[in-house]
Short mmCIF file of C-alpha atoms in Angstrom, two decimals:
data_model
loop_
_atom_site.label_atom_id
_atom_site.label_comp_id
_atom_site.label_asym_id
_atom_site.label_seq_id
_atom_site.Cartn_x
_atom_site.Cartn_y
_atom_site.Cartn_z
CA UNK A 413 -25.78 -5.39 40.48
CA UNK A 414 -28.89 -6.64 38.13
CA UNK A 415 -28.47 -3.68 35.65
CA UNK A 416 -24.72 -4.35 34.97
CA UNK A 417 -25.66 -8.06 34.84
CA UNK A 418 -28.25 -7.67 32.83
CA UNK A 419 -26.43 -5.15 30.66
CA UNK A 420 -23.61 -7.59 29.74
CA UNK A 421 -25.62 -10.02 28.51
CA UNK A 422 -26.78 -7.53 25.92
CA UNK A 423 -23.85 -7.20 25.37
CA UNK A 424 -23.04 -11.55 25.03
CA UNK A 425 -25.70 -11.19 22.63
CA UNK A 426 -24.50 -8.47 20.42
CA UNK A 427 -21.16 -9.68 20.18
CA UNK A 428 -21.45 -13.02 20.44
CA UNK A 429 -21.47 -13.98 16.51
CA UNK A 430 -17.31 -13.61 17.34
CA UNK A 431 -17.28 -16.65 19.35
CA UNK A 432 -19.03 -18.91 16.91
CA UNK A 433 -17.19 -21.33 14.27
CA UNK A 434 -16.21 -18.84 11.30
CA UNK A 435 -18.54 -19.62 8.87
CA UNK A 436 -20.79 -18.89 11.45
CA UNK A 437 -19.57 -15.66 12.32
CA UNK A 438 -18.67 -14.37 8.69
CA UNK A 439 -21.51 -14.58 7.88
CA UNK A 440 -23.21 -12.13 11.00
CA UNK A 441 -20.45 -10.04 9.85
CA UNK A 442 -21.67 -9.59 6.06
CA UNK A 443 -24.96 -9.39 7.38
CA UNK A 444 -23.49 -6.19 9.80
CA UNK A 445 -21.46 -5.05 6.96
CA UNK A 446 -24.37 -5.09 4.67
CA UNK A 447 -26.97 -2.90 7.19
CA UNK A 448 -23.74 -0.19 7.64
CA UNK A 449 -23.61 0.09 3.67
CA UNK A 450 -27.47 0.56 3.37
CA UNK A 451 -26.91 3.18 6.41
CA UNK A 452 -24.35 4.83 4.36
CA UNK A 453 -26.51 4.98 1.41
CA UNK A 454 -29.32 7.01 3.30
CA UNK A 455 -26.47 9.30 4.47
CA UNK A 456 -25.50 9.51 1.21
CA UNK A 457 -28.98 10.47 -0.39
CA UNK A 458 -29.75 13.08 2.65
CA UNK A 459 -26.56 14.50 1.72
CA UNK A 460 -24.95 14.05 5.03
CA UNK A 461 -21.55 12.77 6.01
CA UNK A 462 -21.40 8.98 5.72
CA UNK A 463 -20.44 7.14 8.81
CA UNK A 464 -17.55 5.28 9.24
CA UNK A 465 -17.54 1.85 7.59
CA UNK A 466 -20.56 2.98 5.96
CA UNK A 467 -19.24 3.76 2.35
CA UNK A 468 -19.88 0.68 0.20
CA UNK A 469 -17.57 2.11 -2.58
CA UNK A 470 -14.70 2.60 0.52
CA UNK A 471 -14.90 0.77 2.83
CA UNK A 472 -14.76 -2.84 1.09
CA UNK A 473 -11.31 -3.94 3.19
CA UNK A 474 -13.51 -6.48 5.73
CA UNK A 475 -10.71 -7.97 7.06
CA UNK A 476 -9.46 -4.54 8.45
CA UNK A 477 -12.39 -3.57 9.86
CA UNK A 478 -13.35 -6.37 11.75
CA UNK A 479 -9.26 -6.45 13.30
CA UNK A 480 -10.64 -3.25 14.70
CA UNK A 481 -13.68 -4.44 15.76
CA UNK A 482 -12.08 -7.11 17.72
CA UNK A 483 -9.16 -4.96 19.05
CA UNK A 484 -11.51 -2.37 19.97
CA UNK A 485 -14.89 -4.16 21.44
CA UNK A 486 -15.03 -7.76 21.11
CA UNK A 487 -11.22 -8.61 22.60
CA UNK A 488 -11.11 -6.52 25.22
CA UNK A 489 -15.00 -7.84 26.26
CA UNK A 490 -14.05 -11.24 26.08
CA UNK A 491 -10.82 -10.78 27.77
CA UNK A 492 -12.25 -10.01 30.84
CA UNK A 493 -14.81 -12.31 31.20
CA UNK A 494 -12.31 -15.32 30.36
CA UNK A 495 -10.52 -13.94 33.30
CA UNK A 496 -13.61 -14.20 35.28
CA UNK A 497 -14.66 -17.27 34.13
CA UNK A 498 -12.60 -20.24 31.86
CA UNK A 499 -9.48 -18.55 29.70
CA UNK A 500 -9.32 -21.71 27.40
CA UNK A 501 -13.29 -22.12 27.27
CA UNK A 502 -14.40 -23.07 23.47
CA UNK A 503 -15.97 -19.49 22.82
CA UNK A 504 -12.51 -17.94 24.22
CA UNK A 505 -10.45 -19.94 21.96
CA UNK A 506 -12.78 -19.45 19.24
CA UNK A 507 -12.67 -15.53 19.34
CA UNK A 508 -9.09 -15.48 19.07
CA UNK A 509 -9.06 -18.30 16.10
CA UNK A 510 -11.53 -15.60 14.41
CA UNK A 511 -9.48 -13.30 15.07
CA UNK A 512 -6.07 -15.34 13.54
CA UNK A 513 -8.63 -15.68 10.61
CA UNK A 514 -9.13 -12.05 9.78
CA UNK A 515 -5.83 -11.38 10.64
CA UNK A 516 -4.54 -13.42 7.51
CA UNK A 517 -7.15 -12.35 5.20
CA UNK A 518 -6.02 -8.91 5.99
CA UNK A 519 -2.59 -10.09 5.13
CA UNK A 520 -3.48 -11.65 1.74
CA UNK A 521 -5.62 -8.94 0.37
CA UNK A 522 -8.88 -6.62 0.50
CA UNK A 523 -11.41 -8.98 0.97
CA UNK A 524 -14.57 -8.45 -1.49
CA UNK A 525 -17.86 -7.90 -0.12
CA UNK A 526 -18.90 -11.29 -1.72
CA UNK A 527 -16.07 -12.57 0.93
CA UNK A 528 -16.20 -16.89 -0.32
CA UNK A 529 -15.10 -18.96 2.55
#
């Protein structure tokens, strides 16, 4: 099927930051971060509800919301198209390295939105 292929390489290209070294991938993720806050801040000023992940004054715990980004979208993505393809590929193993990463930054503390490597 051309529309679902086509459709989940969208989708290789929206996600795939999470498969890049973390520098990398941090820093698509402050970028992300960033864009949510400024969305929040529009909410904010049209005196609407602010989104979730949206509230740069709340929502500063990084490392928490990108567990759930990868638990929710990117793991279970990627999971299936290892199975598909090469489970040990370099992208593969660097998702779940990323992931390990956030994992113990969530551990440590509330990462700042300044986030230093």
């Amino acid at each position: 099927d051309v529309k679902m292929l086509l459709q989940t390489a969208i989708k290789f290209a929206d996600l795939g930051h999470v498969t890049k070294v973390f520098a990398v991938h941090q820093k698509w993720t402050m970028c992300a971060t960033h864009e949510f806050w400024a969305l929040g801040d529009k909410e904010k000023a049209l005196g609407v509800a602010v989104s979730p992940l949206c509230d740069r004054e709340k929502d500063l715990n990084i490392a928490k919301s990108q567990l759930g980004f990868f638990k929710f979208v990117c793991n279970p993505f990627y999971d299936k198209v290892a199975d598909l393809l090469q489970p040990d590929a370099v992208p593969f193993v660097t998702l779940q390295a990323n992931y390990a990463k956030w994992e113990e930054r969530s551990r440590e503390h509330n990462i700042s939105p300044s986030m230093n490597a």
